[in-house]
Coordinates of C-alpha atoms in Angstrom, one line a residue:
Chain A
M1 CA -178.0 -139.1 -53.5
I2 CA -174.7 -137.3 -53.9
T3 CA -176.3 -134.6 -56.0
N4 CA -178.7 -133.7 -53.3
V5 CA -175.9 -133.4 -50.8
N6 CA -174.2 -131.0 -53.2
V7 CA -177.4 -129.0 -53.6
K8 CA -177.5 -128.5 -49.9
T9 CA -173.9 -127.5 -49.5
N10 CA -174.2 -125.1 -52.5
V11 CA -177.1 -123.4 -50.9
K12 CA -175.2 -123.1 -47.7
T13 CA -171.9 -121.8 -49.1
N14 CA -173.3 -119.3 -51.6
V15 CA -175.8 -117.8 -49.2
K16 CA -174.1 -114.4 -49.3
T17 CA -175.1 -113.4 -52.8
P18 CA -178.5 -111.7 -52.9
A19 CA -179.9 -114.0 -55.6
K20 CA -179.0 -117.1 -53.7
T21 CA -180.4 -115.6 -50.5
N22 CA -183.7 -115.0 -52.3
A23 CA -183.7 -118.6 -53.6
R24 CA -183.1 -119.9 -50.2
V25 CA -185.8 -117.8 -48.6
R26 CA -188.2 -119.0 -51.3
L27 CA -187.2 -122.6 -50.6
L28 CA -187.8 -122.2 -46.9
F29 CA -191.2 -120.6 -47.6
Q30 CA -192.1 -123.4 -50.0
L31 CA -191.2 -126.1 -47.5
F32 CA -193.3 -124.3 -44.9
W33 CA -196.2 -124.0 -47.4
V34 CA -196.1 -127.6 -48.6
F35 CA -196.2 -129.0 -45.0
L36 CA -198.8 -126.4 -43.9
R37 CA -201.2 -127.9 -46.4
I38 CA -200.5 -131.5 -45.6
G39 CA -201.2 -131.3 -41.8
P40 CA -204.8 -130.2 -41.7
V41 CA -206.1 -132.6 -44.3
T42 CA -204.7 -135.9 -42.9
F43 CA -206.8 -137.7 -40.3
G44 CA -205.9 -140.8 -38.5
G45 CA -202.3 -140.0 -37.4
G46 CA -198.9 -139.8 -39.1
Y47 CA -199.4 -142.8 -41.3
A48 CA -202.1 -141.0 -43.3
M49 CA -199.6 -138.3 -44.1
I50 CA -197.1 -140.5 -45.9
P51 CA -198.8 -140.8 -49.3
M52 CA -199.6 -137.1 -49.3
I53 CA -195.9 -136.2 -48.5
E54 CA -194.7 -138.5 -51.2
R55 CA -197.0 -137.0 -53.8
E56 CA -196.1 -133.4 -52.9
I57 CA -192.3 -133.8 -52.5
S58 CA -191.3 -136.4 -55.1
T59 CA -194.1 -136.6 -57.7
K60 CA -195.3 -133.0 -57.9
R61 CA -192.3 -131.0 -57.1
Q62 CA -189.6 -133.6 -57.8
W63 CA -187.4 -132.3 -55.0
L64 CA -186.3 -135.7 -54.1
G65 CA -186.0 -139.0 -56.0
E66 CA -188.4 -141.8 -55.2
E67 CA -185.6 -144.0 -53.8
E68 CA -184.3 -141.3 -51.5
M69 CA -187.9 -140.6 -50.5
D70 CA -188.4 -144.3 -49.5
E71 CA -185.2 -144.2 -47.5
I72 CA -186.1 -141.0 -45.7
L73 CA -189.6 -142.2 -44.9
S74 CA -188.5 -145.5 -43.4
L75 CA -185.9 -143.7 -41.3
A76 CA -188.6 -141.3 -40.2
G77 CA -190.6 -144.3 -39.1
S78 CA -187.8 -145.8 -37.0
A79 CA -186.7 -142.6 -35.2
P80 CA -188.5 -141.6 -32.0
G81 CA -191.3 -139.2 -32.4
G82 CA -194.3 -138.8 -34.7
V83 CA -193.8 -140.1 -38.2
G84 CA -195.3 -137.0 -39.8
V85 CA -193.1 -134.6 -37.8
N86 CA -190.0 -136.8 -38.4
A87 CA -190.6 -136.9 -42.2
A88 CA -191.0 -133.2 -42.3
A89 CA -187.8 -132.6 -40.4
F90 CA -185.9 -135.1 -42.6
I91 CA -187.1 -133.6 -45.9
G92 CA -186.6 -130.1 -44.6
Y93 CA -183.1 -130.8 -43.5
R94 CA -182.1 -132.5 -46.8
L95 CA -183.4 -129.6 -48.8
G96 CA -182.6 -126.6 -46.7
G97 CA -180.4 -127.5 -43.8
V98 CA -181.4 -126.8 -40.2
L99 CA -183.6 -123.8 -41.2
G100 CA -185.3 -126.0 -43.7
A101 CA -186.1 -128.6 -41.0
I102 CA -187.5 -125.9 -38.8
S103 CA -189.7 -124.4 -41.6
A104 CA -191.1 -127.8 -42.5
I105 CA -191.8 -128.7 -38.8
A106 CA -193.4 -125.3 -38.3
G107 CA -195.6 -125.9 -41.3
I108 CA -196.8 -129.3 -40.2
T109 CA -197.4 -128.2 -36.6
I110 CA -198.9 -124.8 -36.7
P111 CA -202.3 -125.6 -38.4
T112 CA -203.0 -128.7 -36.4
F113 CA -201.9 -126.8 -33.2
I114 CA -204.5 -124.1 -33.9
I115 CA -207.2 -126.7 -34.9
V116 CA -206.6 -128.7 -31.7
C117 CA -206.7 -125.7 -29.4
L118 CA -210.0 -124.5 -31.1
L119 CA -211.6 -127.9 -30.9
S120 CA -210.6 -128.2 -27.3
S121 CA -212.1 -124.9 -26.3
V122 CA -215.3 -125.5 -28.3
Y123 CA -215.6 -128.9 -26.7
A124 CA -215.1 -127.4 -23.2
Q125 CA -218.1 -125.1 -23.9
L126 CA -220.3 -127.8 -25.2
A127 CA -219.3 -130.8 -23.0
D128 CA -222.4 -130.5 -20.8
E129 CA -224.8 -130.9 -23.7
P130 CA -226.1 -134.5 -23.6
K131 CA -226.0 -134.8 -27.4
V132 CA -222.3 -133.7 -27.6
A133 CA -221.4 -136.1 -24.8
A134 CA -223.1 -138.9 -26.6
A135 CA -221.4 -138.1 -29.9
M136 CA -218.1 -138.0 -28.0
K137 CA -218.8 -141.5 -26.7
G138 CA -219.3 -142.7 -30.3
I139 CA -216.1 -141.1 -31.4
H140 CA -214.4 -142.9 -28.5
G141 CA -215.3 -146.1 -30.3
A142 CA -213.9 -144.8 -33.6
V143 CA -210.6 -143.9 -31.9
I144 CA -210.4 -147.4 -30.4
A145 CA -210.7 -148.8 -33.9
L146 CA -208.0 -146.5 -35.2
I147 CA -205.6 -147.6 -32.4
L148 CA -206.4 -151.3 -33.0
I149 CA -205.6 -150.9 -36.7
A150 CA -202.3 -149.2 -35.7
A151 CA -201.6 -152.2 -33.4
Y152 CA -202.4 -154.7 -36.2
R153 CA -200.2 -153.0 -38.7
M154 CA -197.4 -152.9 -36.2
A155 CA -197.8 -156.5 -35.3
K156 CA -197.8 -157.6 -38.9
N157 CA -194.4 -156.2 -39.2
A158 CA -193.0 -156.9 -35.8
I159 CA -194.1 -160.4 -34.9
F160 CA -192.6 -163.2 -36.9
D161 CA -191.0 -165.7 -34.5
K162 CA -191.6 -167.0 -31.0
T163 CA -189.3 -164.5 -29.3
T164 CA -191.1 -161.5 -30.8
A165 CA -194.6 -163.0 -30.1
V166 CA -193.8 -163.8 -26.5
T167 CA -192.2 -160.3 -26.0
A168 CA -195.3 -158.5 -27.2
M169 CA -197.6 -160.6 -25.0
I170 CA -195.4 -160.1 -21.9
V171 CA -195.3 -156.4 -22.5
L172 CA -199.1 -156.2 -22.8
V173 CA -199.7 -158.4 -19.7
V174 CA -197.2 -156.5 -17.5
L175 CA -198.6 -153.2 -18.5
L176 CA -202.2 -154.3 -17.8
I177 CA -201.3 -155.8 -14.4
S178 CA -198.7 -153.3 -13.0
G179 CA -198.8 -149.6 -13.0
M180 CA -195.3 -149.6 -14.5
N181 CA -194.1 -146.5 -16.4
P182 CA -194.3 -147.5 -20.1
I183 CA -191.2 -145.5 -20.8
Y184 CA -189.2 -148.3 -19.1
M185 CA -190.8 -150.8 -21.5
I186 CA -189.2 -148.9 -24.4
A187 CA -185.9 -148.8 -22.6
I188 CA -186.1 -152.6 -21.9
G189 CA -187.1 -153.2 -25.6
L190 CA -183.9 -151.5 -26.7
I191 CA -181.9 -154.1 -24.7
I192 CA -184.1 -157.1 -25.3
G193 CA -183.2 -157.6 -29.0
F194 CA -179.5 -157.4 -28.3
V195 CA -179.7 -159.9 -25.4
F196 CA -181.9 -162.4 -27.1
L197 CA -179.9 -162.5 -30.3
Q198 CA -176.7 -163.0 -28.3
V199 CA -178.2 -165.9 -26.4
K200 CA -179.6 -167.4 -29.6
Q201 CA -176.2 -167.2 -31.3
L202 CA -174.7 -168.8 -28.2
F203 CA -176.9 -171.9 -28.7
G204 CA -176.1 -171.8 -32.4
L205 CA -179.7 -171.1 -33.5
Q206 CA -180.6 -169.6 -36.8
V207 CA -181.2 -165.9 -36.3
K208 CA -183.1 -163.4 -38.4
T209 CA -183.7 -159.9 -37.2
E210 CA -186.4 -158.9 -39.6
K211 CA -189.4 -160.3 -41.2
E212 CA -188.3 -161.7 -44.6
K213 CA -189.3 -159.5 -47.4
E214 CA -190.8 -162.2 -49.5
C215 CA -193.3 -162.9 -46.7
L216 CA -194.7 -159.4 -47.1
D217 CA -197.7 -159.1 -49.3
Y218 CA -197.1 -156.2 -51.6
S219 CA -200.5 -156.4 -53.2
D220 CA -202.2 -153.9 -50.9
E221 CA -201.0 -150.4 -50.4
E222 CA -200.4 -150.7 -46.7
S223 CA -197.6 -153.2 -46.8
N224 CA -195.6 -150.9 -49.0
Y225 CA -194.9 -148.9 -45.8
P226 CA -193.9 -151.7 -43.5
E227 CA -191.9 -149.6 -41.1
Y228 CA -194.1 -146.6 -40.7
Y229 CA -195.7 -147.8 -37.5
I230 CA -192.6 -148.1 -35.4
Chain B
M1 CA -195.7 -125.8 -14.4
I2 CA -195.0 -124.8 -17.9
W3 CA -191.3 -125.8 -17.5
N4 CA -192.5 -129.1 -16.0
L5 CA -194.7 -129.8 -19.1
F6 CA -191.8 -129.0 -21.4
I7 CA -189.4 -131.3 -19.6
T8 CA -191.9 -134.1 -19.4
F9 CA -192.7 -134.0 -23.1
V10 CA -189.0 -133.8 -24.0
K11 CA -188.5 -137.0 -22.1
I12 CA -191.4 -138.6 -23.8
G13 CA -190.3 -137.3 -27.2
L14 CA -186.9 -138.8 -26.8
L15 CA -188.2 -142.3 -26.2
S16 CA -191.3 -142.1 -28.3
F17 CA -190.4 -144.9 -30.8
G18 CA -193.6 -145.8 -32.5
G19 CA -195.0 -142.3 -32.5
G20 CA -198.7 -141.8 -32.5
Y21 CA -200.7 -144.2 -30.5
A22 CA -197.7 -146.0 -29.0
I23 CA -196.9 -142.9 -26.8
I24 CA -200.5 -142.7 -25.4
P25 CA -199.7 -145.0 -22.5
M26 CA -196.5 -142.9 -21.7
I27 CA -198.4 -139.6 -21.8
Q28 CA -201.2 -141.1 -19.6
H29 CA -198.7 -142.3 -17.1
E30 CA -197.1 -138.9 -16.8
A31 CA -200.5 -137.1 -16.7
M32 CA -201.8 -139.4 -13.9
T33 CA -198.7 -139.4 -11.7
G34 CA -198.4 -135.6 -12.2
G35 CA -202.0 -135.3 -11.1
W36 CA -202.6 -133.1 -14.3
L37 CA -205.8 -134.8 -15.5
S38 CA -208.4 -137.2 -14.3
E39 CA -209.0 -140.5 -16.1
M40 CA -212.1 -139.0 -17.7
E41 CA -210.3 -135.9 -18.9
F42 CA -207.5 -138.0 -20.3
Q43 CA -210.0 -140.1 -22.3
E44 CA -211.5 -136.8 -23.7
V45 CA -208.0 -135.6 -24.7
V46 CA -207.2 -138.9 -26.6
S47 CA -210.6 -138.7 -28.4
I48 CA -210.0 -135.1 -29.5
A49 CA -206.4 -135.9 -30.5
G50 CA -207.6 -138.9 -32.5
M51 CA -210.4 -136.9 -34.3
S52 CA -208.2 -133.9 -35.1
P53 CA -206.1 -133.9 -38.2
G54 CA -202.4 -134.2 -38.0
P55 CA -200.0 -136.4 -35.9
V56 CA -201.6 -137.9 -32.8
A57 CA -198.5 -137.5 -30.7
T58 CA -198.2 -133.7 -31.1
N59 CA -202.0 -133.3 -30.9
S60 CA -202.1 -135.0 -27.5
A61 CA -199.2 -132.9 -26.2
T62 CA -200.9 -129.7 -27.4
L63 CA -204.2 -130.7 -25.7
I64 CA -202.7 -131.7 -22.4
G65 CA -200.6 -128.5 -22.2
Y66 CA -203.7 -126.5 -23.1
R67 CA -205.8 -128.2 -20.4
V68 CA -203.2 -127.9 -17.7
A69 CA -201.7 -124.5 -18.3
G70 CA -203.6 -122.7 -21.1
M71 CA -201.9 -121.4 -24.3
G72 CA -198.5 -121.2 -22.7
G73 CA -198.7 -124.8 -21.6
A74 CA -199.9 -125.9 -25.1
I75 CA -196.9 -124.2 -26.7
A76 CA -194.4 -125.6 -24.2
S77 CA -195.7 -129.2 -24.5
T78 CA -195.8 -129.1 -28.3
L79 CA -192.3 -127.7 -28.5
G80 CA -191.1 -130.4 -25.9
M81 CA -192.6 -133.1 -28.1
I82 CA -191.1 -131.8 -31.3
L83 CA -187.6 -130.7 -30.1
P84 CA -186.1 -134.2 -29.6
S85 CA -187.3 -135.3 -33.0
L86 CA -185.8 -132.3 -34.7
I87 CA -182.4 -132.7 -33.0
L88 CA -182.3 -136.5 -33.4
I89 CA -183.3 -136.3 -37.1
I90 CA -180.5 -133.8 -37.8
V91 CA -178.0 -136.1 -36.0
I92 CA -179.3 -139.2 -37.9
S93 CA -179.2 -137.2 -41.2
I94 CA -175.5 -136.6 -40.7
F95 CA -174.9 -140.3 -40.2
F96 CA -177.7 -141.2 -42.7
Y97 CA -176.3 -144.2 -44.5
R98 CA -174.0 -145.5 -41.9
V99 CA -176.9 -146.1 -39.5
R100 CA -179.6 -147.4 -41.8
N101 CA -178.7 -151.0 -42.4
S102 CA -176.2 -151.6 -39.7
K103 CA -176.5 -154.9 -37.8
W104 CA -176.6 -153.0 -34.6
M105 CA -179.8 -151.1 -35.6
K106 CA -181.5 -154.3 -36.8
T107 CA -180.7 -156.0 -33.5
V108 CA -182.2 -153.1 -31.5
F109 CA -185.3 -153.0 -33.6
Y110 CA -185.8 -156.8 -33.3
G111 CA -186.6 -156.3 -29.6
L112 CA -188.1 -152.8 -30.0
R113 CA -190.9 -153.6 -32.5
P114 CA -192.7 -156.3 -30.4
V115 CA -192.5 -154.0 -27.4
I116 CA -194.1 -151.2 -29.4
T117 CA -196.8 -153.7 -30.6
G118 CA -197.5 -154.5 -26.9
L119 CA -197.7 -150.8 -26.1
I120 CA -200.2 -150.0 -28.8
A121 CA -202.4 -153.0 -27.9
Y122 CA -202.3 -151.8 -24.3
A123 CA -203.2 -148.3 -25.5
A124 CA -206.3 -149.7 -27.3
I125 CA -207.5 -151.8 -24.3
H126 CA -206.7 -149.2 -21.7
F127 CA -208.2 -146.3 -23.6
G128 CA -211.1 -148.4 -24.6
F129 CA -212.4 -150.1 -21.5
M130 CA -210.7 -148.9 -18.3
G131 CA -212.8 -145.8 -17.4
K132 CA -215.3 -146.1 -14.6
D133 CA -218.2 -146.2 -17.0
Y134 CA -217.2 -149.5 -18.2
S135 CA -218.0 -152.7 -16.5
F136 CA -218.6 -156.1 -18.0
L137 CA -221.8 -156.3 -20.0
S138 CA -223.1 -152.8 -19.5
W139 CA -225.0 -150.9 -22.2
Q140 CA -222.0 -148.6 -22.4
T141 CA -219.6 -151.4 -23.1
L142 CA -221.9 -153.0 -25.6
G143 CA -222.6 -149.8 -27.5
T144 CA -218.9 -149.0 -27.6
L145 CA -218.0 -152.5 -28.9
I146 CA -220.6 -152.2 -31.6
I147 CA -219.2 -148.9 -32.8
V148 CA -215.6 -150.3 -32.6
F149 CA -216.6 -153.3 -34.9
V150 CA -218.6 -151.1 -37.3
A151 CA -215.6 -148.7 -37.5
L152 CA -213.1 -151.5 -38.0
Y153 CA -215.3 -153.0 -40.7
G154 CA -215.6 -149.6 -42.5
L155 CA -211.9 -148.9 -42.2
V156 CA -210.6 -152.3 -43.3
K157 CA -213.1 -153.7 -45.6
N158 CA -214.6 -150.6 -47.3
K159 CA -211.4 -148.5 -47.0
L160 CA -213.5 -145.6 -45.8
H161 CA -211.7 -142.3 -44.9
P162 CA -211.0 -141.9 -41.2
L163 CA -212.9 -138.7 -41.1
T164 CA -216.0 -140.5 -42.5
I165 CA -215.6 -143.1 -39.7
I166 CA -215.3 -140.4 -37.0
V167 CA -218.4 -138.5 -38.2
A168 CA -220.4 -141.7 -38.5
S169 CA -219.3 -142.9 -35.1
G170 CA -220.4 -139.5 -33.6
I171 CA -223.8 -139.9 -35.1
L172 CA -224.0 -143.6 -33.9
G173 CA -223.1 -142.3 -30.5
V174 CA -226.0 -139.8 -30.4
V175 CA -228.3 -142.7 -31.5
F176 CA -227.0 -145.1 -28.9
F177 CA -226.2 -143.2 -25.7

């Protein structure tokens, strides 16, 4: 932990000597390159990137220890924004400061940006083909399945008592019925936990704020990443 | 318009706890109220974002920006989506260990997690069956449901790669529709 902080400050303070400058430029380029290669091969959203990132950063290059990696990844999951982008920013910042974060984010964003723009313009040309339209309807089904799995993974980690179950149900029903801006739901969610726990404590009820660790089933790979769907 | 896109995605990026699919309802709300895209176009955007590699959140931002205002729009939206993450992550990094296990954080996430679960479930239902093509018991709905179940089975039971599922679903779509 501490050693990594030192590495970072060393790089920063010694930046003036040419050798150090070279090393720093090389690190920034390496960060860019690692994340450039992770982005285009991961399908199915940010979650799919996590094992790839772990392998590249801590197993292959040993830039960060496994423990720190776990810590970073779970923080990347709880911060707002896409998990993949957050993880890239965290790792980039830990290794190379602000410029490191920017290189890593540029690496993870640029290839997918290009692919998405290309796909979009190809699709715009072919959208009137009946076969393409039919394939698109099929893919629609696949994307629904991917979203359902994301919801299930999130629920597995989020819902463990009556309050959390009722909250999730109410949010779903309110969104389905009203045209309310979902951003407000997040804002309300930030307050809900605080209010409920205060009330519960007022009545002297037993309070736990997280699913107990021993309840988690660590046998399958997924539950090793309990917080990545937040 | 480009500035508008940027500001909107900065706003979404700031509150996009849950990343990926949790932010689809937020993006949809903004795209609809802004009159940027029709319901059909939005469904296409989410499908393409889901089948493209990389993070779904930034993919959707790129696509919407591109549709609404061309390449400039795509760049503005993507930057808008990324910028809050970058800034927040740097701030969190500075307070790294103090924030992580504080009681305050746990209290906030106690309420936030179920809300995000609700949001993702809503994204699935709304994206799945709210277009004008879908009424109860039409061939469209039935075909989509079959593909959803086959895809779920393949992903959960056989641990197939998402790309395999996407390609297979595309082929099933050509067969069905």
